[in-house]
Amino acid sequence: MAEKMKKKSDEILDELEKEGKKEANSKDEKIMDAEEVNGEAETLTDKIDKIEAEVEEWKQAYLRKQADFQNFTKRKEKEAEELRKYASEKVMSKVIEAVDNLERGVAASSETKDFDSLVKGVEMTLSQMHGIMNEEGVEAIKTEGQKFDPHLHMAVIAEDSPEHEDDDIILELQKGYKLKGKVIRPSMVKVCKK
């Protein structure tokens, strides 16, 4: 019986030894797995840090571009305002020349009391003004022999006329003008209505 017990004891020791080896192997595997997971975690942390840095860089670039765009918009608005403010400068300098001619004509005619030279000076200035208007694309709206057009004319008087047909313009009361094709002042006219 002692022999049986010794054998059983040896078997138990062998089993415990085997289990101990298994546990040791299992612990080694778990340690290796933990180290591998740790390594992957460090790699993932590095990648996350890199991505976060890249996102921050993109964010800063976006903010700079947004600020640049706002500055560009403000600069363009200021330029447009300046353009609107001084848009008539070229035309006004030409008109000033015509005003100078009128003032010289009035001064000369008041000294000499010569009405004919005043009329001649006014006619020359009027011619100069028509030239300025033509240069800037201003043209008179034709009314003579025309039919009434509400887009070009403003009827202020309507009367029956045996010499004219219905809607014919009888008389121009005030000239109308177009600037590069756009009506800036309609012609005031007397129209035939039957």
CSV table of C-alpha atoms in Angstrom, one decimal:
chain,number,residue,atom,x,y,z
A,1,MET,CA,0.0,0.0,0.0
A,2,ALA,CA,2.8,2.4,0.6
A,3,GLU,CA,3.9,1.7,-2.9
A,4,LYS,CA,0.4,2.6,-4.2
A,5,MET,CA,0.5,5.8,-2.2
A,6,LYS,CA,3.9,6.7,-3.4
A,7,LYS,CA,2.8,6.1,-7.0
A,8,LYS,CA,-0.4,8.2,-6.5
A,9,SER,CA,1.7,10.9,-4.8
A,10,ASP,CA,4.1,10.9,-7.8
A,11,GLU,CA,1.2,11.1,-10.2
A,12,ILE,CA,-0.2,14.1,-8.3
A,13,LEU,CA,3.2,15.8,-8.3
A,14,ASP,CA,3.6,15.2,-12.0
A,15,GLU,CA,0.2,16.6,-12.6
A,16,LEU,CA,0.9,19.6,-10.4
A,17,GLU,CA,4.2,20.1,-12.2
A,18,LYS,CA,2.4,19.9,-15.6
A,19,GLU,CA,-0.2,22.4,-14.5
A,20,GLY,CA,2.5,24.7,-13.1
A,21,LYS,CA,4.3,24.6,-16.5
A,22,LYS,CA,1.0,25.3,-18.2
A,23,GLU,CA,0.3,28.2,-15.9
A,24,ALA,CA,3.8,29.5,-16.5
A,25,ASN,CA,3.4,29.2,-20.3
A,26,SER,CA,0.0,30.9,-19.9
A,27,LYS,CA,1.5,33.7,-17.9
A,28,ASP,CA,4.3,34.1,-20.4
A,29,GLU,CA,1.7,34.2,-23.2
A,30,LYS,CA,-0.4,36.7,-21.3
A,31,ILE,CA,2.7,38.9,-20.7
A,32,MET,CA,3.6,38.7,-24.4
A,33,ASP,CA,0.0,39.5,-25.3
A,34,ALA,CA,0.0,42.5,-22.8
A,35,GLU,CA,3.3,43.7,-24.2
A,36,GLU,CA,1.9,43.5,-27.8
A,37,VAL,CA,-1.3,45.3,-26.8
A,38,ASN,CA,0.8,47.9,-25.0
A,39,GLY,CA,2.9,48.3,-28.2
A,40,GLU,CA,-0.2,48.7,-30.3
A,41,ALA,CA,-1.7,51.2,-27.8
A,42,GLU,CA,1.5,53.3,-28.0
A,43,THR,CA,1.4,53.1,-31.8
A,44,LEU,CA,-2.3,54.1,-31.8
A,45,THR,CA,-1.6,56.9,-29.3
A,46,ASP,CA,1.2,58.2,-31.6
A,47,LYS,CA,-1.2,58.1,-34.6
A,48,ILE,CA,-3.9,59.9,-32.6
A,49,ASP,CA,-1.4,62.6,-31.5
A,50,LYS,CA,-0.2,63.0,-35.1
A,51,ILE,CA,-3.8,63.3,-36.4
A,52,GLU,CA,-4.7,65.8,-33.7
A,53,ALA,CA,-1.6,67.9,-34.6
A,54,GLU,CA,-2.6,67.7,-38.3
A,55,VAL,CA,-6.2,68.7,-37.5
A,56,GLU,CA,-4.9,71.7,-35.4
A,57,GLU,CA,-2.7,72.7,-38.4
A,58,TRP,CA,-5.7,72.6,-40.8
A,59,LYS,CA,-7.8,74.6,-38.3
A,60,GLN,CA,-5.1,77.3,-38.0
A,61,ALA,CA,-4.8,77.4,-41.8
A,62,TYR,CA,-8.6,77.7,-42.2
A,63,LEU,CA,-8.7,80.6,-39.7
A,64,ARG,CA,-5.9,82.4,-41.5
A,65,LYS,CA,-7.7,81.9,-44.9
A,66,GLN,CA,-11.0,83.2,-43.3
A,67,ALA,CA,-9.2,86.3,-41.9
A,68,ASP,CA,-7.6,86.9,-45.3
A,69,PHE,CA,-11.0,86.6,-47.0
A,70,GLN,CA,-12.6,89.1,-44.6
A,71,ASN,CA,-9.7,91.5,-45.2
A,72,PHE,CA,-10.1,91.0,-49.0
A,73,THR,CA,-13.9,91.7,-48.7
A,74,LYS,CA,-13.4,94.8,-46.7
A,75,ARG,CA,-10.7,96.1,-49.1
A,76,LYS,CA,-13.0,95.5,-52.1
A,77,GLU,CA,-15.9,97.2,-50.4
A,78,LYS,CA,-13.7,100.2,-49.7
A,79,GLU,CA,-12.5,100.3,-53.3
A,80,ALA,CA,-16.1,100.1,-54.6
A,81,GLU,CA,-17.1,102.9,-52.2
A,82,GLU,CA,-14.2,105.0,-53.5
A,83,LEU,CA,-15.2,104.2,-57.1
A,84,ARG,CA,-18.8,105.3,-56.5
A,85,LYS,CA,-17.6,108.4,-54.6
A,86,TYR,CA,-15.4,109.6,-57.5
A,87,ALA,CA,-17.2,108.0,-60.5
A,88,SER,CA,-18.3,111.3,-61.9
A,89,GLU,CA,-14.9,113.0,-61.5
A,90,LYS,CA,-14.0,112.7,-65.2
A,91,VAL,CA,-17.4,114.1,-66.4
A,92,MET,CA,-17.4,116.8,-63.8
A,93,SER,CA,-14.0,118.1,-64.9
A,94,LYS,CA,-15.4,118.4,-68.4
A,95,VAL,CA,-18.5,120.2,-67.1
A,96,ILE,CA,-16.3,122.6,-65.1
A,97,GLU,CA,-14.6,123.6,-68.4
A,98,ALA,CA,-18.0,124.4,-69.9
A,99,VAL,CA,-19.0,126.4,-66.8
A,100,ASP,CA,-15.7,128.3,-67.1
A,101,ASN,CA,-16.6,129.2,-70.7
A,102,LEU,CA,-20.1,130.4,-69.6
A,103,GLU,CA,-18.6,132.5,-66.8
A,104,ARG,CA,-16.1,134.1,-69.2
A,105,GLY,CA,-19.0,134.8,-71.7
A,106,VAL,CA,-21.1,136.4,-69.1
A,107,ALA,CA,-18.2,138.5,-67.8
A,108,ALA,CA,-17.2,139.6,-71.3
A,109,SER,CA,-20.8,140.5,-72.3
A,110,SER,CA,-21.5,142.4,-69.1
A,111,GLU,CA,-18.4,144.6,-69.8
A,112,THR,CA,-19.1,145.2,-73.5
A,113,LYS,CA,-22.9,145.0,-73.3
A,114,ASP,CA,-22.7,143.0,-76.5
A,115,PHE,CA,-25.7,140.6,-76.6
A,116,ASP,CA,-24.6,138.9,-79.9
A,117,SER,CA,-21.3,137.8,-78.4
A,118,LEU,CA,-23.1,136.5,-75.3
A,119,VAL,CA,-25.4,134.4,-77.5
A,120,LYS,CA,-22.5,133.2,-79.5
A,121,GLY,CA,-20.6,132.2,-76.3
A,122,VAL,CA,-23.7,130.4,-74.9
A,123,GLU,CA,-24.1,128.5,-78.2
A,124,MET,CA,-20.4,127.5,-78.1
A,125,THR,CA,-20.8,126.3,-74.6
A,126,LEU,CA,-23.9,124.4,-75.4
A,127,SER,CA,-22.1,122.7,-78.3
A,128,GLN,CA,-19.3,121.8,-75.9
A,129,MET,CA,-21.8,120.3,-73.4
A,130,HIS,CA,-23.4,118.2,-76.2
A,131,GLY,CA,-19.9,117.0,-77.1
A,132,ILE,CA,-19.3,116.0,-73.4
A,133,MET,CA,-22.7,114.2,-73.3
A,134,ASN,CA,-21.9,112.3,-76.6
A,135,GLU,CA,-18.5,111.2,-75.2
A,136,GLU,CA,-20.2,109.8,-72.1
A,137,GLY,CA,-22.8,107.9,-74.1
A,138,VAL,CA,-25.7,110.3,-73.5
A,139,GLU,CA,-28.1,110.7,-76.4
A,140,ALA,CA,-31.4,112.6,-76.8
A,141,ILE,CA,-34.6,110.6,-77.3
A,142,LYS,CA,-36.2,111.3,-80.6
A,143,THR,CA,-39.8,112.5,-80.5
A,144,GLU,CA,-40.4,114.2,-83.8
A,145,GLY,CA,-42.7,112.1,-86.0
A,146,GLN,CA,-42.7,109.3,-83.4
A,147,LYS,CA,-45.5,107.3,-81.8
A,148,PHE,CA,-45.9,107.6,-78.1
A,149,ASP,CA,-43.8,105.0,-76.2
A,150,PRO,CA,-44.3,104.9,-72.4
A,151,HIS,CA,-40.8,103.5,-72.0
A,152,LEU,CA,-39.3,106.6,-73.6
A,153,HIS,CA,-41.9,109.4,-73.3
A,154,MET,CA,-44.0,110.9,-70.5
A,155,ALA,CA,-47.3,112.3,-71.8
A,156,VAL,CA,-48.2,115.4,-69.9
A,157,ILE,CA,-50.8,116.8,-72.3
A,158,ALA,CA,-53.2,114.9,-74.6
A,159,GLU,CA,-55.3,116.6,-77.2
A,160,ASP,CA,-57.2,115.8,-80.4
A,161,SER,CA,-55.4,117.0,-83.6
A,162,PRO,CA,-56.8,116.5,-87.1
A,163,GLU,CA,-53.2,116.5,-88.6
A,164,HIS,CA,-52.0,113.6,-86.4
A,165,GLU,CA,-53.0,110.0,-85.8
A,166,ASP,CA,-53.9,108.6,-82.4
A,167,ASP,CA,-50.8,108.2,-80.1
A,168,ASP,CA,-48.6,110.5,-82.4
A,169,ILE,CA,-46.4,112.9,-80.5
A,170,ILE,CA,-47.5,116.4,-81.4
A,171,LEU,CA,-44.9,118.4,-79.5
A,172,GLU,CA,-41.9,117.8,-77.3
A,173,LEU,CA,-42.1,119.9,-74.1
A,174,GLN,CA,-38.8,118.7,-72.6
A,175,LYS,CA,-36.0,116.6,-74.1
A,176,GLY,CA,-35.4,113.2,-72.7
A,177,TYR,CA,-32.1,111.4,-72.6
A,178,LYS,CA,-30.7,107.9,-72.6
A,179,LEU,CA,-27.3,106.9,-71.1
A,180,LYS,CA,-25.8,104.0,-73.1
A,181,GLY,CA,-29.3,102.8,-74.0
A,182,LYS,CA,-30.9,103.3,-70.6
A,183,VAL,CA,-33.5,106.0,-70.2
A,184,ILE,CA,-32.3,108.5,-67.6
A,185,ARG,CA,-35.0,111.0,-68.2
A,186,PRO,CA,-38.1,110.4,-70.4
A,187,SER,CA,-39.2,113.1,-72.9
A,188,MET,CA,-42.1,115.2,-71.8
A,189,VAL,CA,-44.5,115.3,-74.7
A,190,LYS,CA,-48.0,116.4,-75.9
A,191,VAL,CA,-49.8,113.4,-77.5
A,192,CYS,CA,-52.7,113.1,-79.9
A,193,LYS,CA,-55.7,111.3,-78.4
A,194,LYS,CA,-58.9,110.9,-80.5
